[in-house]
Coordinates of N, CA and C in Angstrom, one line a residue:
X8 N 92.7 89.9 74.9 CA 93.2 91.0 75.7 C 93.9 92.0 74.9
X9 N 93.1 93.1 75.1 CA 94.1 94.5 74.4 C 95.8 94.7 74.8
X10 N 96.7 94.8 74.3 CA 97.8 95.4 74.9 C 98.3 96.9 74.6
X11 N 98.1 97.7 75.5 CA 98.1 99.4 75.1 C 99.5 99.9 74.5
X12 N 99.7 101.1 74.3 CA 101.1 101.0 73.7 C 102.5 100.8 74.8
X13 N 102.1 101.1 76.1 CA 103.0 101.4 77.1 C 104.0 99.7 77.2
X14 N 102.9 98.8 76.8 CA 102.7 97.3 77.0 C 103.6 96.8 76.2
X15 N 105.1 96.8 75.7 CA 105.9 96.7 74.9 C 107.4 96.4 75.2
X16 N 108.1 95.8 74.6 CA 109.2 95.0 74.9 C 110.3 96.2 75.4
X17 N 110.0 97.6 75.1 CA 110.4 98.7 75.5 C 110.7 99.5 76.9
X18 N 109.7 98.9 77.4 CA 108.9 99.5 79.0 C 109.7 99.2 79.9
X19 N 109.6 100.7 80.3 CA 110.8 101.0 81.5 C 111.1 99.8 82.5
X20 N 112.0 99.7 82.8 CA 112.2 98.1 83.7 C 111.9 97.0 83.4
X21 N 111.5 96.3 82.0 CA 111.4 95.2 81.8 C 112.5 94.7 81.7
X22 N 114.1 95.3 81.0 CA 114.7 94.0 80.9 C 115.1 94.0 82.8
X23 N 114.7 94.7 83.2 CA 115.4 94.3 85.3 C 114.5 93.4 85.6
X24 N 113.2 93.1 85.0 CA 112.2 92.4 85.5 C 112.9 90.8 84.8
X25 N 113.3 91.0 83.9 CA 114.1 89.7 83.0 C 115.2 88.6 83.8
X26 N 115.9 90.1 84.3 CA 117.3 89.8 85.0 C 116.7 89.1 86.4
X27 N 115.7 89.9 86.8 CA 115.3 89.1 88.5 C 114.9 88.2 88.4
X28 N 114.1 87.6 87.6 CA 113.3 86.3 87.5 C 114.6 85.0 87.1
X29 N 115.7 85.8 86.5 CA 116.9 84.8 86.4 C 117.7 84.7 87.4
X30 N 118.0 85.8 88.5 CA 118.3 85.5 89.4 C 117.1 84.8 90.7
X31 N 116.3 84.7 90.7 CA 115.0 84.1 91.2 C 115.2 82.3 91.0
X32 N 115.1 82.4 89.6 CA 116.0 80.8 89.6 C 117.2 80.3 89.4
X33 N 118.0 81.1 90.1 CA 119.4 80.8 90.2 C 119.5 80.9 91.8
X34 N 118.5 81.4 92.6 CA 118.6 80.7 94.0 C 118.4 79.3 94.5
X35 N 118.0 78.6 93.5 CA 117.8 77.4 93.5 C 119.2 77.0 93.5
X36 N 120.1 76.9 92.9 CA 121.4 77.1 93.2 C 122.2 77.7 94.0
X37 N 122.1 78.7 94.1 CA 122.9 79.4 94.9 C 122.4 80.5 95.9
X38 N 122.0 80.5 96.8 CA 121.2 81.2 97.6 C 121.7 82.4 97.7
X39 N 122.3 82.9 97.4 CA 123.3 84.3 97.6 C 122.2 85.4 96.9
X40 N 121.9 84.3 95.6 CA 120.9 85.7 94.5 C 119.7 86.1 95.1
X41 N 119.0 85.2 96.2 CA 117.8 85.6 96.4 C 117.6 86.9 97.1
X42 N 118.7 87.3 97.8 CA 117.9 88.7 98.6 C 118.6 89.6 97.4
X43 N 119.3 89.3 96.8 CA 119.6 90.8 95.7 C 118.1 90.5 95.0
X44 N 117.6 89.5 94.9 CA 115.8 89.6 93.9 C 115.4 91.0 94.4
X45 N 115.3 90.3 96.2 CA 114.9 91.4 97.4 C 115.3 93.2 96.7
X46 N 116.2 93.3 96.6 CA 116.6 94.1 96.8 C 116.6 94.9 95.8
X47 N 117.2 94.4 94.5 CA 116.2 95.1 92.9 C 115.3 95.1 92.7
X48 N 114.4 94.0 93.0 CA 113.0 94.4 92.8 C 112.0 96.0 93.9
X49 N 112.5 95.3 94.8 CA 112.3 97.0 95.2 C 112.7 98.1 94.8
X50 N 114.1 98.3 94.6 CA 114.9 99.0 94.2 C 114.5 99.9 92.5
X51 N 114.2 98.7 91.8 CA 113.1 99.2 90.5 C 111.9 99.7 90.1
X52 N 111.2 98.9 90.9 CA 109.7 99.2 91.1 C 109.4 100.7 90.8
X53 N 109.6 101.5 91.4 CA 109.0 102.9 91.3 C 109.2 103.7 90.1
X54 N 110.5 103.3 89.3 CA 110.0 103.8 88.1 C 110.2 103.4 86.8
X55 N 109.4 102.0 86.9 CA 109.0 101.1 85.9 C 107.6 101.5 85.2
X56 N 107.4 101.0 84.3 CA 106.1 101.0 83.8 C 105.2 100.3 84.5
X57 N 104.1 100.7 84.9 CA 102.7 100.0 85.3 C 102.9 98.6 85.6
X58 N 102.7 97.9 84.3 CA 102.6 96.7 84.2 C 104.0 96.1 84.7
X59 N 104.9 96.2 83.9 CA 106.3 95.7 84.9 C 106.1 95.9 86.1
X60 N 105.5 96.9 86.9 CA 106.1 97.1 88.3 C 105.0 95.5 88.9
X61 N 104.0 95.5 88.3 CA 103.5 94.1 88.9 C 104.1 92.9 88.8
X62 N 105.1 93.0 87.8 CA 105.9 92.4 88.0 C 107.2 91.9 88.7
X63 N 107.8 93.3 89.5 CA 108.7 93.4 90.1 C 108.2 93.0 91.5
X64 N 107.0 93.6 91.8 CA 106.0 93.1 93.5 C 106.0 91.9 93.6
X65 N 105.6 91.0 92.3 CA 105.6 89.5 92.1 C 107.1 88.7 92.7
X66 N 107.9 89.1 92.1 CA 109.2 89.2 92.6 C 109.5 89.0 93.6
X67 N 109.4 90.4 94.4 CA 110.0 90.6 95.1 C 108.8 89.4 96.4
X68 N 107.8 89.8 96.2 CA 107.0 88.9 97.2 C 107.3 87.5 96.9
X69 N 107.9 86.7 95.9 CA 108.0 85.7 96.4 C 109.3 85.9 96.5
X70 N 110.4 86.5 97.0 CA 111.2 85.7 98.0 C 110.6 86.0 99.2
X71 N 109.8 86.8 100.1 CA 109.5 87.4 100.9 C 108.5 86.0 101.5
X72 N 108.2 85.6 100.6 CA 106.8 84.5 100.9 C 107.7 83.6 101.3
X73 N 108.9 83.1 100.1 CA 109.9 82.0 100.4 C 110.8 82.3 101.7
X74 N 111.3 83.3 101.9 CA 112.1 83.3 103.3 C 110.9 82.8 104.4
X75 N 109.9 83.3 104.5 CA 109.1 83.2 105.7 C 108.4 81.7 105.7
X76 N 108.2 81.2 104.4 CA 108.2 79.5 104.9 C 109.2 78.5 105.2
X77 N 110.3 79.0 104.5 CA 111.9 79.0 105.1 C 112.0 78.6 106.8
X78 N 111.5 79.7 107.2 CA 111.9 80.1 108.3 C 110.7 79.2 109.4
X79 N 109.6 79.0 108.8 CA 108.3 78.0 109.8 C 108.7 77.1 108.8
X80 N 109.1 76.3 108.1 CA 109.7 74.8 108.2 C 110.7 74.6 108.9
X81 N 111.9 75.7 109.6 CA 113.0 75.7 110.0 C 112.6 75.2 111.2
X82 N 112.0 76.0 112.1 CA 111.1 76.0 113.0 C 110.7 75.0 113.5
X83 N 109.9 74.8 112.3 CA 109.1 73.0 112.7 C 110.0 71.9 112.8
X84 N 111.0 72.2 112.0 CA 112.0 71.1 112.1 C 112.7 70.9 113.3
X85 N 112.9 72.2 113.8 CA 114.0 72.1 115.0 C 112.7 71.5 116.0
X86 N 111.4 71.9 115.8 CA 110.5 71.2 116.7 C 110.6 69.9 116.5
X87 N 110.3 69.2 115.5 CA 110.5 67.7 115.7 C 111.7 67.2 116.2
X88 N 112.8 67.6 116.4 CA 113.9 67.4 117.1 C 113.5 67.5 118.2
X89 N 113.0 68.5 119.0 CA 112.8 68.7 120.3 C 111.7 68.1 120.9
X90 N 110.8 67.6 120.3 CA 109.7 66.5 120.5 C 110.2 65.1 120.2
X91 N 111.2 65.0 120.2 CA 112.0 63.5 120.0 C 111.7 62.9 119.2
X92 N 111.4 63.1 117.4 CA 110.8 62.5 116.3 C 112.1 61.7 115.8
X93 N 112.0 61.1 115.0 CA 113.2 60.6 114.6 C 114.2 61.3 113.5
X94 N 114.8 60.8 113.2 CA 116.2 61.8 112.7 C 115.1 61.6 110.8
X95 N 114.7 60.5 110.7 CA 114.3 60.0 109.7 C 112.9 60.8 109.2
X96 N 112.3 61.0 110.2 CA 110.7 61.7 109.8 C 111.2 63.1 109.9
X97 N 112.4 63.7 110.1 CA 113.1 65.2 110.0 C 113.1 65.5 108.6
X98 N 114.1 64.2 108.1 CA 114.9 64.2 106.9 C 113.3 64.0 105.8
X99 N 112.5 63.1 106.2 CA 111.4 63.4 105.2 C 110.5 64.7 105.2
X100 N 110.5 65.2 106.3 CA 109.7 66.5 106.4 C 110.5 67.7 105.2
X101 N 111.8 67.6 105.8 CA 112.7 68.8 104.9 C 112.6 68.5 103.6
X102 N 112.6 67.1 103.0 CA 112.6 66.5 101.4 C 111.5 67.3 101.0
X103 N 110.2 66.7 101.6 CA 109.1 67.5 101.3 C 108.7 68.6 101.6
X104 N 109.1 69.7 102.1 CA 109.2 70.6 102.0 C 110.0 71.4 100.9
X105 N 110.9 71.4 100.7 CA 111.9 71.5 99.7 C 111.6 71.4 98.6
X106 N 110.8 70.2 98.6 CA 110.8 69.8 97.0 C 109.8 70.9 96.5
X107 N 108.5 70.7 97.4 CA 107.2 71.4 97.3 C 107.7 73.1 97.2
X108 N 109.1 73.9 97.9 CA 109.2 75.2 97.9 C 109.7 75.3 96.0
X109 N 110.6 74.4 96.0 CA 111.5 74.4 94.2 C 110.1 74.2 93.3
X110 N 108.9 73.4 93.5 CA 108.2 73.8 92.6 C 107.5 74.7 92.5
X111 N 107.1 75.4 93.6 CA 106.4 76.4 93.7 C 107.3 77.7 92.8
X112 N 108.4 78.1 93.0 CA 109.0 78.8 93.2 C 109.5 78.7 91.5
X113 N 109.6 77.6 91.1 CA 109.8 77.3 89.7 C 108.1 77.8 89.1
X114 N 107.2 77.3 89.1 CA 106.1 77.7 88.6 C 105.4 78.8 88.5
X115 N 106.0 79.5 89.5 CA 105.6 81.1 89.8 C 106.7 81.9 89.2
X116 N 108.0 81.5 89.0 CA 108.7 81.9 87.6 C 108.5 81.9 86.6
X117 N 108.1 80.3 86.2 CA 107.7 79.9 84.4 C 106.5 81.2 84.2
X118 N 105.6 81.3 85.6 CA 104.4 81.7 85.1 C 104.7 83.2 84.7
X119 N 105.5 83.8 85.8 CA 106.2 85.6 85.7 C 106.4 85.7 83.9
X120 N 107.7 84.9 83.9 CA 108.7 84.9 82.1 C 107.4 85.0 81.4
X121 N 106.6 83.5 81.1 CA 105.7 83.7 80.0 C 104.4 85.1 79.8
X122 N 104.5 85.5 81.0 CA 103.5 86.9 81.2 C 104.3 87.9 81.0
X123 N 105.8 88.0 81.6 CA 106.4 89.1 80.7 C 107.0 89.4 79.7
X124 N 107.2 87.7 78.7 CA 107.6 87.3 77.6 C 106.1 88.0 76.3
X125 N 105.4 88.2 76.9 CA 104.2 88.2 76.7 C 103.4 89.6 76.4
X126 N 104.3 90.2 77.2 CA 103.9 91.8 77.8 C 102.6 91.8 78.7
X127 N 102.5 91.0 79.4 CA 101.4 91.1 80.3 C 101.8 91.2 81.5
X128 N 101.0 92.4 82.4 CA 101.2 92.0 84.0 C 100.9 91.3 84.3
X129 N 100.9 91.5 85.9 CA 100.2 89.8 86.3 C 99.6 90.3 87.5
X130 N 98.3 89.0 86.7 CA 97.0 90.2 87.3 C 97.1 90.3 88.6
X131 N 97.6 89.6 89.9 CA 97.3 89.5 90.9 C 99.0 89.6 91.8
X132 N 99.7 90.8 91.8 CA 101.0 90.3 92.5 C 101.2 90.1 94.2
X133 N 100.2 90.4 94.6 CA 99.5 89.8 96.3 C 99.2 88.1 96.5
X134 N 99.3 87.6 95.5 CA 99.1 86.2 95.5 C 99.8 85.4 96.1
X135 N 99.6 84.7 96.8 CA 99.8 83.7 97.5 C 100.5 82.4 96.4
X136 N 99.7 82.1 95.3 CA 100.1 81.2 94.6 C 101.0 81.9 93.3
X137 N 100.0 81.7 92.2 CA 100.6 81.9 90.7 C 100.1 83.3 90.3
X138 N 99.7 84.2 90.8 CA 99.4 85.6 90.8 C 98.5 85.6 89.6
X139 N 97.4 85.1 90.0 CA 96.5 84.8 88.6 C 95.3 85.2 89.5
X140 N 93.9 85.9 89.1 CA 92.9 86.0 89.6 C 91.9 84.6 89.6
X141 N 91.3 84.1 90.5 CA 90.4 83.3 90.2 C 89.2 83.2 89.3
X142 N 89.0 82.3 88.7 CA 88.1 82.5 87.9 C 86.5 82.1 88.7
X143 N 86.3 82.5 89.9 CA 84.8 82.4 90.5 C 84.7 83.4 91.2
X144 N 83.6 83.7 91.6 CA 82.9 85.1 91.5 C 81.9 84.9 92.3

């Protein structure tokens, strides 16, 4: 893969792209940072370089992705309550949920850093998963 000249440790908004991805996993900690992700990544986007700004969409859509499964495991949970499940199959639902959101959320970081560590965008920032195109056709 070519990298053009724009494609450089230079390019407008890379280090904010740097900084969000570190506040991205520092909501794992502390929940406070995640909507500022929200909120710089937007906030930068428009006049970043190309490739960074696929970066910053990345961003910014996974917290967007993460609040809103947040919010339907919340959901579901309060439903197993109200369907009378036990306090026990709650507390396993939330484990596993949880655990499954920190890795996701970790792995779609590692994947961001090493692509911007990298100077690459990332090819797919609409993704659902690891913002990677599939390889079938």
């Amino acid at each position: 893969m070519t990298i053009n000249a724009s494609q450089t440790k230079d390019a407008t908004g890379r280090g904010w792209a740097i900084v969000i991805y570190g506040l991205l996993l520092g909501s794992i900690m502390t929940v406070v940072t995640a909507p500022l992700v929200a909120i710089l990544a937007h906030w930068r986007c428009p006049g970043s370089a190309p490739w960074v700004a696929s970066h910053l969409r990345f961003q910014a859509r996974t917290f967007w992705i993460g609040l809103m499964a947040c919010a339907l495991a919340f959901a579901s949970w309060q439903g197993l309550g109200y369907l009378g499940a036990s306090p026990v199959t709650a507390w396993i639902f939330g484990y596993l949920f949880f655990t499954a959101l920190l890795i996701w959320l970790v792995a779609r970081c590692a994947i961001g850093i090493h692509r911007l560590t990298a100077n690459l965008p990332i090819d797919n920032p609409k993704s659902l998963l690891f913002g990677r195109h599939s390889s079938k056709k």
